[in-house]
Amino acid sequence: RLDAGNPDIERMMSRVKPKFERLERERKASLSVDEVHKERGDDAYKAANFEVAIEHYTKCLDGLKRSGKEHSDLATKAHSNRAACYKQISNFDGVIEDCTAVLEVDPENVKALVRRAQAFEGVERYRFALQDVKTVLAMPFAKVGKANVDMCNMMQHRLNRTVQQLKASSV
């Protein structure tokens, strides 16, 4: 069995762990200031310290903007991660803004589309939410994944019902 207390695993870990830790120190030492802020944001997010994570992602994005790299892969990741933080604290406008920035660079980013749809629903912009949900559902199943397809199908039904109720009450 490969579980805790297995002497073979412990021997292997004692050989691998120091090398991993050395390589991780070297990797972190070679990071740019912007990459360091992104990593600190990631650490704060993992610790559920969303406000601190937002600060670090913002510093990362500000630095990238100053250096003309606001459309880089790092910027896309920072926007995506900051949107996740905003979602956790129910700042739906922040989610919409950051997801839109991601989608300007990567129009088929499923996470950004789903998050933005949820945020649009949160601010009662149901037609925009429905548009993002339909975009996701039009993508190949393999790209979207079962969990997102199921969630988007439920959202689509809920949003269609809400839009129909709003139309009926405005008549």
mmCIF file of C-alpha atoms in Angstrom:
data_model
loop_
_atom_site.group_PDB
_atom_site.id
_atom_site.type_symbol
_atom_site.label_atom_id
_atom_site.label_comp_id
_atom_site.label_asym_id
_atom_site.label_seq_id
_atom_site.Cartn_x
_atom_site.Cartn_y
_atom_site.Cartn_z
ATOM 1 C CA ARG A 1 0.000 0.000 0.000
ATOM 2 C CA LEU A 2 1.116 3.532 -0.792
ATOM 3 C CA ASP A 3 -0.031 5.453 2.270
ATOM 4 C CA ALA A 4 1.267 7.277 5.338
ATOM 5 C CA GLY A 5 3.871 5.326 7.243
ATOM 6 C CA ASN A 6 4.967 3.322 4.206
ATOM 7 C CA PRO A 7 8.765 3.109 4.546
ATOM 8 C CA ASP A 8 9.311 3.026 0.758
ATOM 9 C CA ILE A 9 7.348 6.243 0.303
ATOM 10 C CA GLU A 10 9.096 7.910 3.233
ATOM 11 C CA ARG A 11 12.536 6.973 1.819
ATOM 12 C CA MET A 12 11.595 8.346 -1.581
ATOM 13 C CA MET A 13 10.204 11.549 -0.038
ATOM 14 C CA SER A 14 13.383 12.088 1.984
ATOM 15 C CA ARG A 15 15.339 12.057 -1.297
ATOM 16 C CA VAL A 16 12.880 14.068 -3.391
ATOM 17 C CA LYS A 17 11.752 16.737 -0.909
ATOM 18 C CA PRO A 18 15.128 18.543 -0.487
ATOM 19 C CA LYS A 19 15.590 18.696 -4.256
ATOM 20 C CA PHE A 20 12.048 19.992 -4.745
ATOM 21 C CA GLU A 21 12.532 22.637 -2.056
ATOM 22 C CA ARG A 22 15.837 23.761 -3.623
ATOM 23 C CA LEU A 23 14.259 24.014 -7.091
ATOM 24 C CA GLU A 24 11.280 25.914 -5.665
ATOM 25 C CA ARG A 25 13.633 28.417 -3.934
ATOM 26 C CA GLU A 26 15.508 28.902 -7.231
ATOM 27 C CA ARG A 27 12.242 29.379 -9.121
ATOM 28 C CA LYS A 28 10.973 31.961 -6.652
ATOM 29 C CA ALA A 29 14.315 33.814 -6.688
ATOM 30 C CA SER A 30 14.029 34.257 -10.459
ATOM 31 C CA LEU A 31 10.493 35.730 -10.402
ATOM 32 C CA SER A 32 9.807 39.308 -11.469
ATOM 33 C CA VAL A 33 8.177 41.724 -8.999
ATOM 34 C CA ASP A 34 4.849 41.267 -10.819
ATOM 35 C CA GLU A 35 5.125 37.472 -10.643
ATOM 36 C CA VAL A 36 5.900 37.727 -6.915
ATOM 37 C CA HIS A 37 2.702 39.745 -6.380
ATOM 38 C CA LYS A 38 0.703 37.163 -8.320
ATOM 39 C CA GLU A 39 2.176 34.337 -6.205
ATOM 40 C CA ARG A 40 1.435 36.249 -2.991
ATOM 41 C CA GLY A 41 -2.107 36.746 -4.245
ATOM 42 C CA ASP A 42 -2.379 33.009 -4.869
ATOM 43 C CA ASP A 43 -1.133 32.271 -1.328
ATOM 44 C CA ALA A 44 -3.595 34.756 0.197
ATOM 45 C CA TYR A 45 -6.443 33.255 -1.872
ATOM 46 C CA LYS A 46 -5.585 29.742 -0.650
ATOM 47 C CA ALA A 47 -5.727 31.102 2.915
ATOM 48 C CA ALA A 48 -9.170 32.630 2.154
ATOM 49 C CA ASN A 49 -7.745 36.123 2.687
ATOM 50 C CA PHE A 50 -9.467 37.540 -0.367
ATOM 51 C CA GLU A 51 -8.933 41.256 0.300
ATOM 52 C CA VAL A 52 -5.152 40.769 0.616
ATOM 53 C CA ALA A 53 -5.180 38.589 -2.510
ATOM 54 C CA ILE A 54 -7.002 41.355 -4.400
ATOM 55 C CA GLU A 55 -4.327 43.854 -3.315
ATOM 56 C CA HIS A 56 -1.534 41.621 -4.639
ATOM 57 C CA TYR A 57 -3.292 40.863 -7.928
ATOM 58 C CA THR A 58 -3.934 44.587 -8.358
ATOM 59 C CA LYS A 59 -0.256 45.386 -7.747
ATOM 60 C CA CYS A 60 0.683 42.713 -10.289
ATOM 61 C CA LEU A 61 -1.717 44.164 -12.871
ATOM 62 C CA ASP A 62 -0.588 47.745 -12.194
ATOM 63 C CA GLY A 63 3.046 46.723 -12.733
ATOM 64 C CA LEU A 64 2.208 44.874 -15.935
ATOM 65 C CA LYS A 65 0.262 47.878 -17.223
ATOM 66 C CA ARG A 66 3.205 50.212 -16.514
ATOM 67 C CA SER A 67 5.502 47.936 -18.513
ATOM 68 C CA GLY A 68 3.056 47.540 -21.426
ATOM 69 C CA LYS A 69 2.280 43.886 -20.648
ATOM 70 C CA GLU A 70 -1.391 44.287 -19.731
ATOM 71 C CA HIS A 71 -2.383 41.599 -22.274
ATOM 72 C CA SER A 72 0.232 39.038 -21.216
ATOM 73 C CA ASP A 73 -0.528 35.542 -19.979
ATOM 74 C CA LEU A 74 0.376 36.693 -16.450
ATOM 75 C CA ALA A 75 -2.149 39.559 -16.686
ATOM 76 C CA THR A 76 -4.859 37.157 -17.851
ATOM 77 C CA LYS A 77 -4.162 34.869 -14.884
ATOM 78 C CA ALA A 78 -4.119 37.795 -12.438
ATOM 79 C CA HIS A 79 -7.451 39.110 -13.797
ATOM 80 C CA SER A 80 -8.959 35.629 -13.595
ATOM 81 C CA ASN A 81 -7.735 35.088 -10.043
ATOM 82 C CA ARG A 82 -8.808 38.544 -8.892
ATOM 83 C CA ALA A 83 -12.262 37.853 -10.374
ATOM 84 C CA ALA A 84 -12.417 34.688 -8.249
ATOM 85 C CA CYS A 85 -11.601 36.796 -5.171
ATOM 86 C CA TYR A 86 -14.235 39.372 -6.067
ATOM 87 C CA LYS A 87 -16.766 36.562 -6.464
ATOM 88 C CA GLN A 88 -15.936 35.274 -2.983
ATOM 89 C CA ILE A 89 -16.715 38.690 -1.457
ATOM 90 C CA SER A 90 -19.761 39.265 -3.732
ATOM 91 C CA ASN A 91 -18.224 42.220 -5.600
ATOM 92 C CA PHE A 92 -20.085 41.373 -8.799
ATOM 93 C CA ASP A 93 -19.017 44.518 -10.663
ATOM 94 C CA GLY A 94 -15.370 43.568 -10.030
ATOM 95 C CA VAL A 95 -16.045 40.045 -11.289
ATOM 96 C CA ILE A 96 -17.654 41.402 -14.460
ATOM 97 C CA GLU A 97 -14.808 43.835 -15.111
ATOM 98 C CA ASP A 98 -12.019 41.286 -14.607
ATOM 99 C CA CYS A 99 -13.770 38.506 -16.511
ATOM 100 C CA THR A 100 -14.370 40.903 -19.391
ATOM 101 C CA ALA A 101 -10.635 41.711 -19.418
ATOM 102 C CA VAL A 102 -9.879 37.959 -19.600
ATOM 103 C CA LEU A 103 -12.423 37.460 -22.386
ATOM 104 C CA GLU A 104 -10.937 40.298 -24.450
ATOM 105 C CA VAL A 105 -7.739 38.233 -24.653
ATOM 106 C CA ASP A 106 -9.298 34.746 -24.562
ATOM 107 C CA PRO A 107 -12.935 34.893 -25.772
ATOM 108 C CA GLU A 108 -13.544 31.199 -25.089
ATOM 109 C CA ASN A 109 -12.282 31.143 -21.490
ATOM 110 C CA VAL A 110 -14.949 28.959 -19.889
ATOM 111 C CA LYS A 111 -14.161 29.975 -16.303
ATOM 112 C CA ALA A 112 -14.430 33.661 -17.153
ATOM 113 C CA LEU A 113 -17.702 33.168 -19.042
ATOM 114 C CA VAL A 114 -19.274 31.156 -16.212
ATOM 115 C CA ARG A 115 -18.072 33.568 -13.509
ATOM 116 C CA ARG A 116 -19.261 36.571 -15.479
ATOM 117 C CA ALA A 117 -22.662 34.948 -16.087
ATOM 118 C CA GLN A 118 -23.017 34.341 -12.347
ATOM 119 C CA ALA A 119 -22.001 37.941 -11.624
ATOM 120 C CA PHE A 120 -24.429 39.316 -14.230
ATOM 121 C CA GLU A 121 -27.177 37.298 -12.553
ATOM 122 C CA GLY A 122 -26.067 38.711 -9.195
ATOM 123 C CA VAL A 123 -26.571 42.289 -10.453
ATOM 124 C CA GLU A 124 -29.844 41.343 -12.182
ATOM 125 C CA ARG A 125 -28.521 41.736 -15.722
ATOM 126 C CA TYR A 126 -30.229 38.523 -16.752
ATOM 127 C CA ARG A 127 -29.985 38.873 -20.539
ATOM 128 C CA PHE A 128 -26.205 39.341 -20.356
ATOM 129 C CA ALA A 129 -25.961 36.334 -18.042
ATOM 130 C CA LEU A 130 -28.033 34.285 -20.467
ATOM 131 C CA GLN A 131 -25.788 35.332 -23.352
ATOM 132 C CA ASP A 132 -22.643 34.085 -21.525
ATOM 133 C CA VAL A 133 -24.375 30.841 -20.525
ATOM 134 C CA LYS A 134 -25.447 30.200 -24.121
ATOM 135 C CA THR A 135 -21.890 30.889 -25.305
ATOM 136 C CA VAL A 136 -20.594 28.219 -22.930
ATOM 137 C CA LEU A 137 -23.277 25.719 -23.936
ATOM 138 C CA ALA A 138 -22.414 26.212 -27.631
ATOM 139 C CA MET A 139 -18.810 25.119 -26.990
ATOM 140 C CA PRO A 140 -17.608 21.520 -27.335
ATOM 141 C CA PHE A 141 -18.489 19.386 -24.302
ATOM 142 C CA ALA A 142 -14.868 18.265 -23.938
ATOM 143 C CA LYS A 143 -13.726 21.888 -23.557
ATOM 144 C CA VAL A 144 -16.470 22.857 -21.101
ATOM 145 C CA GLY A 145 -16.722 19.741 -18.938
ATOM 146 C CA LYS A 146 -19.732 18.065 -17.388
ATOM 147 C CA ALA A 147 -19.871 20.212 -14.247
ATOM 148 C CA ASN A 148 -19.955 23.464 -16.232
ATOM 149 C CA VAL A 149 -22.483 22.085 -18.741
ATOM 150 C CA ASP A 150 -24.765 20.978 -15.897
ATOM 151 C CA MET A 151 -24.427 24.313 -14.095
ATOM 152 C CA CYS A 152 -24.998 26.315 -17.292
ATOM 153 C CA ASN A 153 -28.053 24.245 -18.192
ATOM 154 C CA MET A 154 -29.546 24.965 -14.756
ATOM 155 C CA MET A 155 -28.655 28.649 -15.065
ATOM 156 C CA GLN A 156 -30.145 28.818 -18.562
ATOM 157 C CA HIS A 157 -33.478 27.407 -17.359
ATOM 158 C CA ARG A 158 -33.529 29.714 -14.326
ATOM 159 C CA LEU A 159 -32.569 32.786 -16.388
ATOM 160 C CA ASN A 160 -35.091 32.018 -19.137
ATOM 161 C CA ARG A 161 -37.811 31.739 -16.486
ATOM 162 C CA THR A 162 -36.735 35.030 -14.885
ATOM 163 C CA VAL A 163 -36.612 36.885 -18.217
ATOM 164 C CA GLN A 164 -40.098 35.543 -19.128
ATOM 165 C CA GLN A 165 -41.484 36.623 -15.732
ATOM 166 C CA LEU A 166 -40.002 40.084 -16.164
ATOM 167 C CA LYS A 167 -41.496 40.365 -19.653
ATOM 168 C CA ALA A 168 -44.905 39.260 -18.354
ATOM 169 C CA SER A 169 -44.881 41.714 -15.438
ATOM 170 C CA SER A 170 -43.911 44.658 -17.667
ATOM 171 C CA VAL A 171 -46.905 44.145 -19.969
#
